[in-house]
C-alpha atoms as a printed R data frame, in Angstrom:
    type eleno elety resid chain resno       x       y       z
1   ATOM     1    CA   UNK     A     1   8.403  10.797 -20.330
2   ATOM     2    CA   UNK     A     2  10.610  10.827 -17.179
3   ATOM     3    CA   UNK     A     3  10.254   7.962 -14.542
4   ATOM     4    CA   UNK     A     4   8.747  10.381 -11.725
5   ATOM     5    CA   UNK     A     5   5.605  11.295 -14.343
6   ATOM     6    CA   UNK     A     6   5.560   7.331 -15.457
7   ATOM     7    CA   UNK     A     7   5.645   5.557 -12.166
8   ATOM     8    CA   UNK     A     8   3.162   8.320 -11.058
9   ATOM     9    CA   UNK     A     9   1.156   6.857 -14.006
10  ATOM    10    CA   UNK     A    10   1.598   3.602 -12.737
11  ATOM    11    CA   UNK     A    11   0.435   3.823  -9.089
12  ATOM    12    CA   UNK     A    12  -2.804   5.651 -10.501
13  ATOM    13    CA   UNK     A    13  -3.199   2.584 -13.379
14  ATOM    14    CA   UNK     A    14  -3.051  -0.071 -10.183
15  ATOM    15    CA   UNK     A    15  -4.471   1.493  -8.101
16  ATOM    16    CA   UNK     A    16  -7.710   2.507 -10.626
17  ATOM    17    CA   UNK     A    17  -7.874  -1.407 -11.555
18  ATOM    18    CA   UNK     A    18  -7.933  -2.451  -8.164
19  ATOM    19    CA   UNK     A    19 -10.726   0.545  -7.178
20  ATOM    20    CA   UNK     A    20 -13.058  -1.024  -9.939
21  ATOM    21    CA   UNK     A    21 -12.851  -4.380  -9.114
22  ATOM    22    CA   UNK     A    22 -13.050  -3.656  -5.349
23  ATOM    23    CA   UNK     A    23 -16.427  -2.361  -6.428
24  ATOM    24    CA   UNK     A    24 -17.282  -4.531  -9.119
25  ATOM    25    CA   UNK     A    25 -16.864  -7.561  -6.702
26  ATOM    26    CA   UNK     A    26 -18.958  -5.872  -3.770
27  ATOM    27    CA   UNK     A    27 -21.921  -4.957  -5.800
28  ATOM    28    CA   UNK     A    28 -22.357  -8.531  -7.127
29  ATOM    29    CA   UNK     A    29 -21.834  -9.491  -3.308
30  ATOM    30    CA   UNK     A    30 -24.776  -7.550  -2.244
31  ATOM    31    CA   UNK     A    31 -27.061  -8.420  -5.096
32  ATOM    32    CA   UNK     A    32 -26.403 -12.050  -5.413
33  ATOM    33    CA   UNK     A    33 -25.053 -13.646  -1.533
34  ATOM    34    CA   UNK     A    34 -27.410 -13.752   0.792
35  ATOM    35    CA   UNK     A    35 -26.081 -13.016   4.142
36  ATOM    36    CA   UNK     A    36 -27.907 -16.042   5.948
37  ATOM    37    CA   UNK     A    37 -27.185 -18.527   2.958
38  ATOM    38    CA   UNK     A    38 -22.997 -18.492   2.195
39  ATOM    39    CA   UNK     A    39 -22.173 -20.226  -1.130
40  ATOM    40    CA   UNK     A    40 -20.017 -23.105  -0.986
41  ATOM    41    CA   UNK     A    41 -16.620 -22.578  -3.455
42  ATOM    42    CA   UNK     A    42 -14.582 -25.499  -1.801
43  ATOM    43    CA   UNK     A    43 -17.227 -27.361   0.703
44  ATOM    44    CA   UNK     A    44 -17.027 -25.123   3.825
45  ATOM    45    CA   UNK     A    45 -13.137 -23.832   3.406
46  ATOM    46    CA   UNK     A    46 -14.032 -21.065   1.242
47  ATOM    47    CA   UNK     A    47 -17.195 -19.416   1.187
48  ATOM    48    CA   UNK     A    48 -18.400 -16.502  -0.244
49  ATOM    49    CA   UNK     A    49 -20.551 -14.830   3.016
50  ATOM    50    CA   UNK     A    50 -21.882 -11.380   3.272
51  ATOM    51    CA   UNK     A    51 -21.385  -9.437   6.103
52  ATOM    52    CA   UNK     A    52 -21.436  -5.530   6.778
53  ATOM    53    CA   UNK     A    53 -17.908  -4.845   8.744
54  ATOM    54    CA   UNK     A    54 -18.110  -1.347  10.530
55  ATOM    55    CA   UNK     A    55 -14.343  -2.471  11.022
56  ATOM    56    CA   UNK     A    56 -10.686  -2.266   9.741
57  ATOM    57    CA   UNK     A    57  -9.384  -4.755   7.332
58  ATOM    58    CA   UNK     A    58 -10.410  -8.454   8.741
59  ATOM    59    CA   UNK     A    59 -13.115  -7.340  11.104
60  ATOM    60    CA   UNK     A    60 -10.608  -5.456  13.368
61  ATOM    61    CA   UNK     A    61 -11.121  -1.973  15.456
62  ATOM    62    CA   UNK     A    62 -15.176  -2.776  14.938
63  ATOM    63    CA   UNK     A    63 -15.916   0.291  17.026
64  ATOM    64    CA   UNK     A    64 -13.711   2.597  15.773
65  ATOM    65    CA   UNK     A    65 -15.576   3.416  12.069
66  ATOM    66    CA   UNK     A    66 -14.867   7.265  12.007
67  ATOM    67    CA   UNK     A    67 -11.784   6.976  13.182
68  ATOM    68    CA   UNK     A    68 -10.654   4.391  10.631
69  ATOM    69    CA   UNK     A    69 -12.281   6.753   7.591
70  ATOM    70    CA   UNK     A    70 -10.246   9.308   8.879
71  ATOM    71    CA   UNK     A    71  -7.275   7.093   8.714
72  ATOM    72    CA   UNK     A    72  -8.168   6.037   5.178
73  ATOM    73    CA   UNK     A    73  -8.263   9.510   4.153
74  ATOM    74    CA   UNK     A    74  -5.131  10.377   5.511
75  ATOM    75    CA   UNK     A    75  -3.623   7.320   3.618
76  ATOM    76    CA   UNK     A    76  -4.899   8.311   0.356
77  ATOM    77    CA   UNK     A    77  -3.193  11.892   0.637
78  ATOM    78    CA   UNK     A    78   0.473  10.298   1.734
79  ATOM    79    CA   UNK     A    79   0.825   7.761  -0.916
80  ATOM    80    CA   UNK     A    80  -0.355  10.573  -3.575
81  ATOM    81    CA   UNK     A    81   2.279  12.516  -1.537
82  ATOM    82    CA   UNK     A    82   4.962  10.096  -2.411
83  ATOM    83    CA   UNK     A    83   3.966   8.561  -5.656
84  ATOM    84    CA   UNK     A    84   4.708  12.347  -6.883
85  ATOM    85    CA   UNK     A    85   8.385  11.484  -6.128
86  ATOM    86    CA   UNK     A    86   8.368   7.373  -7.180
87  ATOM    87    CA   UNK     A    87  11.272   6.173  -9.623
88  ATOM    88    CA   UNK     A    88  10.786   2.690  -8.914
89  ATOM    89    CA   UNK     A    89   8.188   0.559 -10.892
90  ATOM    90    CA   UNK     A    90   8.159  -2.162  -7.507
91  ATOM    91    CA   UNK     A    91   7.082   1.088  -4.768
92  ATOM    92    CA   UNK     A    92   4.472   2.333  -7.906
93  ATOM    93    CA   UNK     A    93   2.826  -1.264  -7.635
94  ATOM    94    CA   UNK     A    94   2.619  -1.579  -3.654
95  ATOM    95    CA   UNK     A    95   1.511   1.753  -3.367
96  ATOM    96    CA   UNK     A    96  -0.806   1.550  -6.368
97  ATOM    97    CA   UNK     A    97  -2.328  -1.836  -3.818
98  ATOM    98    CA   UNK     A    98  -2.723   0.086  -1.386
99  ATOM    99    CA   UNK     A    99  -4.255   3.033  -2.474
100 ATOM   100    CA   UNK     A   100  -6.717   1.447  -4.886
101 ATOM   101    CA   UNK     A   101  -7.812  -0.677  -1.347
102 ATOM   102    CA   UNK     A   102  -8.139   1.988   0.878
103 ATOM   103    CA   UNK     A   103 -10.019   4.177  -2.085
104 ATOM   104    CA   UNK     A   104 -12.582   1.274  -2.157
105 ATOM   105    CA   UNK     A   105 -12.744   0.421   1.443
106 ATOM   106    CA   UNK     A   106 -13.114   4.640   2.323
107 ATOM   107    CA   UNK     A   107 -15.609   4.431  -0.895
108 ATOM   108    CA   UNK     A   108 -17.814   2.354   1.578
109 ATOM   109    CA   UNK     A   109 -17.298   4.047   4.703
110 ATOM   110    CA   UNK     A   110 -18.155   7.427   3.294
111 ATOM   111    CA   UNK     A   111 -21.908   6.498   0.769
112 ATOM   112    CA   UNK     A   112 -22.705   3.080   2.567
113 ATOM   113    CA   UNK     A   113 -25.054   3.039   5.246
114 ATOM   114    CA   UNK     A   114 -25.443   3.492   8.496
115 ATOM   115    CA   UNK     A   115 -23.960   7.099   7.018
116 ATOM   116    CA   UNK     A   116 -20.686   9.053   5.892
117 ATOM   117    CA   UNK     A   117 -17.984   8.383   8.013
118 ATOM   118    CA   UNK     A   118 -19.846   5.374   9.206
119 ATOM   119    CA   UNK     A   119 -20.417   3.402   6.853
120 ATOM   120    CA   UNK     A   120 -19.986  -0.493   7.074
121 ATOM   121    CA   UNK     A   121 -17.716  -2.206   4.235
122 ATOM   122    CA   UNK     A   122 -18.619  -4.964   2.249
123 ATOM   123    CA   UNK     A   123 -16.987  -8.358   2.948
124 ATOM   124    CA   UNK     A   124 -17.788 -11.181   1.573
125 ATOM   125    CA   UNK     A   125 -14.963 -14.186   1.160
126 ATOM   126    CA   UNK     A   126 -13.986 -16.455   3.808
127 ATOM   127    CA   UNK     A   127 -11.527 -18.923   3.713
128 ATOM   128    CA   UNK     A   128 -11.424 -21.573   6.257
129 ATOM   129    CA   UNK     A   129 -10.575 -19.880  10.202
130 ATOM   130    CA   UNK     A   130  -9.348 -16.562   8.387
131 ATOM   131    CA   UNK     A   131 -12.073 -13.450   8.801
132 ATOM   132    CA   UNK     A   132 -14.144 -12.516   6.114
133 ATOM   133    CA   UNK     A   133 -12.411  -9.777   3.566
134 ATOM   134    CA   UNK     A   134 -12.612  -8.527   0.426
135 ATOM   135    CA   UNK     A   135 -10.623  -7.243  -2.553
136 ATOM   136    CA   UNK     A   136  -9.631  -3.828  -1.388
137 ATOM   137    CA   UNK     A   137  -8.368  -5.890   2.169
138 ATOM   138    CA   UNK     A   138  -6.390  -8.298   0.033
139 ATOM   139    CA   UNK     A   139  -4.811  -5.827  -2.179
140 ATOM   140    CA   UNK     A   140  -3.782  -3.526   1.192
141 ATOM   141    CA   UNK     A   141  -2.209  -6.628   3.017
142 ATOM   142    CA   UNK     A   142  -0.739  -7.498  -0.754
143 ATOM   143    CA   UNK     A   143   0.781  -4.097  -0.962
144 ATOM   144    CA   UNK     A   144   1.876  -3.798   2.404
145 ATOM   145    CA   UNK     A   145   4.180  -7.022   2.003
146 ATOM   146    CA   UNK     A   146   5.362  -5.990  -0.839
147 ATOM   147    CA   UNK     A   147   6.846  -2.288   0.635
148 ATOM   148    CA   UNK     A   148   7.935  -3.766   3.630
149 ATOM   149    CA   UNK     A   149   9.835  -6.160   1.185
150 ATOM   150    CA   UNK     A   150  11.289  -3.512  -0.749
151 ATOM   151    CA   UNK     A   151  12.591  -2.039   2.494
152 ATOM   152    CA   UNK     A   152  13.999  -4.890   4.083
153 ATOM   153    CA   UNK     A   153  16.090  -4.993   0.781
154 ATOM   154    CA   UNK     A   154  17.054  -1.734   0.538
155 ATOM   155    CA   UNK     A   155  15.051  -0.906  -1.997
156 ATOM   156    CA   UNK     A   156  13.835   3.318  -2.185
157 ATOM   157    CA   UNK     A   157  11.399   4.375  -3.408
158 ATOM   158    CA   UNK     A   158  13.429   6.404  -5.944
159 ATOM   159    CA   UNK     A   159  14.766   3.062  -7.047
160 ATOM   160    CA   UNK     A   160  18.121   3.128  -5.287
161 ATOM   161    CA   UNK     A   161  19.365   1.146  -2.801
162 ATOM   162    CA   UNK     A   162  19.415   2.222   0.822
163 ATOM   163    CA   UNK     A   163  22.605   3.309   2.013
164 ATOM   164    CA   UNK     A   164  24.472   2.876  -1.445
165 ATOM   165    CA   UNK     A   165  25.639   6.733  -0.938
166 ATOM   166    CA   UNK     A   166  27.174   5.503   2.806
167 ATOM   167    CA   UNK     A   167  28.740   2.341   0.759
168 ATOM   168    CA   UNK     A   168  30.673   5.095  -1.145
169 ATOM   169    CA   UNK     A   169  31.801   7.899   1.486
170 ATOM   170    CA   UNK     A   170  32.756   5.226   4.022
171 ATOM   171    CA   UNK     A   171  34.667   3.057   0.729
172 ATOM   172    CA   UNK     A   172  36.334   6.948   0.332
173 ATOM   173    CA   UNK     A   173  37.482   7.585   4.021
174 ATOM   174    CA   UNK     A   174  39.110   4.328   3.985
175 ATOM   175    CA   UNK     A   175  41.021   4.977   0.870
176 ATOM   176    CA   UNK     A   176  43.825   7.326   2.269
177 ATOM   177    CA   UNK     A   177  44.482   8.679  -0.856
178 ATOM   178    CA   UNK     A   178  41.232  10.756  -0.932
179 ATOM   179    CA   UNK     A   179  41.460  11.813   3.109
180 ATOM   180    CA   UNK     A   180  40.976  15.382   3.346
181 ATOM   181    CA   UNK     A   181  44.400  17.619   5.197
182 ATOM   182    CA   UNK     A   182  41.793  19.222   8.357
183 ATOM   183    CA   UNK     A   183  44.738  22.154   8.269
184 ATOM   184    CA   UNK     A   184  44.183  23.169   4.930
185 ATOM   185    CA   UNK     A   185  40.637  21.775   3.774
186 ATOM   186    CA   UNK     A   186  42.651  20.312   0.537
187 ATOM   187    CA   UNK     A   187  43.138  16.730  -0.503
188 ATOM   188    CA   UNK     A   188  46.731  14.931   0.086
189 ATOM   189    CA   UNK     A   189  46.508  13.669  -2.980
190 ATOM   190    CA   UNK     A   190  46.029  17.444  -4.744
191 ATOM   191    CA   UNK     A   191  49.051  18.427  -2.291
192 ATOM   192    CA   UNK     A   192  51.111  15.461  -3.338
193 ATOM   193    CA   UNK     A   193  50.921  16.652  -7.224
């Protein structure tokens, strides 16, 4: 199987595993956390608490619900969009993150009430002075590091490295052997022979 059709694969496997346990983990959140009683993990650093955020990722944008399912939905497209075209295994994995979050976060927005497009997401661990999240926010904030990673170091999503073709042309125009003769269009070196 070529890489396109196997990364493709990939991003869909990640992002499928991190869909189910998004709403795995949310489920048991609303059947077993009260939302006035938070269960103690490590005293009061980390807590599970259950709270309905009509917010982006960490409580944020709290009045902006539609517009963030809209958002959502417009993320799920473009990575589909590019995973078509992936070649490299690390871009399959941070997309796969990312999609599989925003798939469970939009799951909520769209069948959780107050009503589609409005619904309020389920978030239910909080760690110390950081807001309450929940899978789908970690793997999205996971994901995100991880491309903007990949691009600081060059790395496309096709698997090459950025600017490796402008490595080679500008390695070629410095080599005089291989400068083109504007006259003719031909290479000194074919006019030498």
């Amino acid at each position: 199987m070529p890489a396109g059709p196997r990364r493709l694969r990939n991003l869909l496997v990640v992002a499928f595993v991190i869909y189910i346990a998004d709403l795995l983990t949310k489920i048991a959140a609303v059947h077993y956390i009260d939302p006035f009683d938070p269960i103690s993990i490590v005293g009061d650093t980390v807590t599970l608490t259950l709270i309905r955020n009509p917010g982006a990722a960490f409580s944020m944008a709290t009045g902006m619900t539609w517009v963030l399912t809209l958002v959502a939905i417009g993320v799920v497209i473009g990575v589909i969009k590019v995973g078509r075209k992936l070649r490299s295994v690390w871009w399959a994995l941070g997309l796969g993150l990312v999609l599989g979050g925003a798939l469970g976060n939009l799951t909520d927005r769209l069948f959780r009430s107050p009503g589609p497009l409005q619904g309020h997401v389920v978030d239910f661990v909080s760690v110390g002075w950081w807001p309450v999240f929940n899978v789908a926010d970690s793997a999205i904030v996971c994901g995100a590091i991880l491309l903007v990673a990949l691009t600081v170091f060059g790395i496309e999503p096709d698997g090459s490295r950025a600017n490796s073709g402008d490595a080679a042309k500008s390695a070629d125009a410095a080599d005089p052997e291989n400068t083109q003769d504007t006259e003719s269009g031909t290479d000194r070196k074919e006019k030498r022979q």
